[in-house]
CSV table of C-alpha atoms in Angstrom, one decimal:
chain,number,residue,atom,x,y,z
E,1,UNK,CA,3.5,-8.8,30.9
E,2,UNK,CA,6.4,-9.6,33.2
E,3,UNK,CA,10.2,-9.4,32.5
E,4,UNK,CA,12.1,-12.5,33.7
E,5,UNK,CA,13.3,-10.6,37.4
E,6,UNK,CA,10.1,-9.6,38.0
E,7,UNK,CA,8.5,-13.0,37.2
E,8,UNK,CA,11.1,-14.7,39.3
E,9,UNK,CA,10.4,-12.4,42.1
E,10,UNK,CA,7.1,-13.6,42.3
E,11,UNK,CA,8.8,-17.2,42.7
E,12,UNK,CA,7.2,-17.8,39.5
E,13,UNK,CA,9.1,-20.0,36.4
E,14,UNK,CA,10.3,-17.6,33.5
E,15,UNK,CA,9.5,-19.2,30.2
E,16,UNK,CA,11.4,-18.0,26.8
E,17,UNK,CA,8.7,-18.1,24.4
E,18,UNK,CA,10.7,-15.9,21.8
E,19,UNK,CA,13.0,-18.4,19.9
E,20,UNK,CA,15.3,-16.8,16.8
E,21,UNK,CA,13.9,-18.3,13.5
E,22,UNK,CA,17.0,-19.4,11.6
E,23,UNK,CA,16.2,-18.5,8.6
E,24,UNK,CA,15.8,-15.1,9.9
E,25,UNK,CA,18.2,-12.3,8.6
E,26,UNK,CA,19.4,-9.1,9.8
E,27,UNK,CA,20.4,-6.3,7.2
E,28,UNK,CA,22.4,-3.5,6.7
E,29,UNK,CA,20.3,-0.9,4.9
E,30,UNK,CA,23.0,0.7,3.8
E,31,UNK,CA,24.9,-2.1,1.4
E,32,UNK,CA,22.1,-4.6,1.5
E,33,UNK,CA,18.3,-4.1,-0.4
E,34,UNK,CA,15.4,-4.7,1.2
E,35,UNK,CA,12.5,-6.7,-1.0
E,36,UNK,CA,9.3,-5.1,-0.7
E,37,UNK,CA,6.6,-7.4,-1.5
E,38,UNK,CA,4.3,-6.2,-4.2
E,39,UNK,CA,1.0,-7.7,-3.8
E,40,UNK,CA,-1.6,-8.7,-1.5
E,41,UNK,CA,-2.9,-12.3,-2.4
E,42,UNK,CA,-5.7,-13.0,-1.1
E,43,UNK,CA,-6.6,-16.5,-0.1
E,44,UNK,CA,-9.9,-16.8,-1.3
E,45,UNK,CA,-8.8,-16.1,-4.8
E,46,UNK,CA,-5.9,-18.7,-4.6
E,47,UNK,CA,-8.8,-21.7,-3.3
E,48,UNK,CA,-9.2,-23.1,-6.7
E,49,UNK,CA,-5.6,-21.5,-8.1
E,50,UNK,CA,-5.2,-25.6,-9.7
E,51,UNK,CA,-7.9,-24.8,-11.7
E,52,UNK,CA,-6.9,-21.5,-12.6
E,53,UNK,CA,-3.7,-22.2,-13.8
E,54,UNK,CA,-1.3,-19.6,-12.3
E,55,UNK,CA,-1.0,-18.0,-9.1
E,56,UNK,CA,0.9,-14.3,-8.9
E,57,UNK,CA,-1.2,-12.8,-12.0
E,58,UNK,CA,-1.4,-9.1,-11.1
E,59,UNK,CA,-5.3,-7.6,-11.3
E,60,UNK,CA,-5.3,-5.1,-13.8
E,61,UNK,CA,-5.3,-1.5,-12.6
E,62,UNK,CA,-8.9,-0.1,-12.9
E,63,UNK,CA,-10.7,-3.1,-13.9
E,64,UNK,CA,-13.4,-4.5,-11.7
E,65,UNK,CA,-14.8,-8.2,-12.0
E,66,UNK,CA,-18.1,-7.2,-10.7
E,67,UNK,CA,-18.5,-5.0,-13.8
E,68,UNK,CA,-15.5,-5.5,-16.3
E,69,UNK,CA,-16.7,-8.6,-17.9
E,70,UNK,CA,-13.4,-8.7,-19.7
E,71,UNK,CA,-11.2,-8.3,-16.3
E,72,UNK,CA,-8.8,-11.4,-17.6
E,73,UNK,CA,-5.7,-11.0,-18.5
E,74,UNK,CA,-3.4,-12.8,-21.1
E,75,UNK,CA,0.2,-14.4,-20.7
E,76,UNK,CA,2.3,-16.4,-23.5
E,77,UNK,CA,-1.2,-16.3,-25.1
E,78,UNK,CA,-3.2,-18.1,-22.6
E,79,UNK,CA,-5.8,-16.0,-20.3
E,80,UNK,CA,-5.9,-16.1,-16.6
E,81,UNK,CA,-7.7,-14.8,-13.8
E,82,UNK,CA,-6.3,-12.6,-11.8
E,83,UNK,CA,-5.2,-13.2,-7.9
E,84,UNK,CA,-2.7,-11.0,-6.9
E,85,UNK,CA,-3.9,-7.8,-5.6
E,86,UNK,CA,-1.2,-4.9,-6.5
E,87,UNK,CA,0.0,-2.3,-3.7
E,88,UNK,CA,-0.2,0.7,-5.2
E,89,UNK,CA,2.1,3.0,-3.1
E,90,UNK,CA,4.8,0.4,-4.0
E,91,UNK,CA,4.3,1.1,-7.4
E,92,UNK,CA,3.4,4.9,-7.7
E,93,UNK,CA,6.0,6.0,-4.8
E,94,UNK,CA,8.9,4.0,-4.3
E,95,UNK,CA,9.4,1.8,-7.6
E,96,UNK,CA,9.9,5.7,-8.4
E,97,UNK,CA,12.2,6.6,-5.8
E,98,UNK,CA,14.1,3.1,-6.6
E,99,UNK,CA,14.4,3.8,-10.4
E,100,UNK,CA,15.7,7.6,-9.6
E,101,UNK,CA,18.4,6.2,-6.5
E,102,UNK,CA,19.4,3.6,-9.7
E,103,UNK,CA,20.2,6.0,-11.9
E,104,UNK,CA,22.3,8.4,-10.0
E,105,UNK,CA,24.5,5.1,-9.0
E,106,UNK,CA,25.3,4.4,-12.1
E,107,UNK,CA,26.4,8.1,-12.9
């Protein structure tokens, strides 16, 4: 790929491609958080989610529906099929790390 003086040199047309999104947002990592999204949805478990009722259930840790037949899981009493996939290192290493940085803020 050229830069724009090099495509100019060529007596080419430069063409921006790269537009700032608006909604885009810069942080400062040092007074602002940083979301971290959880889990991986997959779209072919979200095809029917109208039938399934909810989208965003987490898939229980360990179960498998190819040989858990019981691999639903229950919220205010009604049972749903799972569709949300969850990232594990999120949970095991920095939920952790998060939790600990909490604490010592408050102290």
């Amino acid at each position: 790929q050229m830069g724009k003086p090099e495509t100019e040199a060529k007596g080419r047309r430069f063409i921006t491609r790269y537009r700032p999104q608006t909604h885009t947002k810069f942080t400062n990592e040092e007074t602002e958080g940083t979301m971290l999204h959880s889990k991986a949805v997959v779209q072919n478990e979200t095809i029917q989610w109208m039938n399934t009722g909810k989208v965003g259930i987490e898939w229980p840790r360990g179960k498998d529906s190819a040989t858990d037949e019981d691999f639903k899981v229950q919220v205010d009493g009604e049972r749903y099929t799972p569709n949300c996939f969850p990232v594990e290192k999120i949970d095991d290493y920095w939920v952790p790390k998060l939790e600990e940085a909490l604490q010592i803020s408050k102290s």
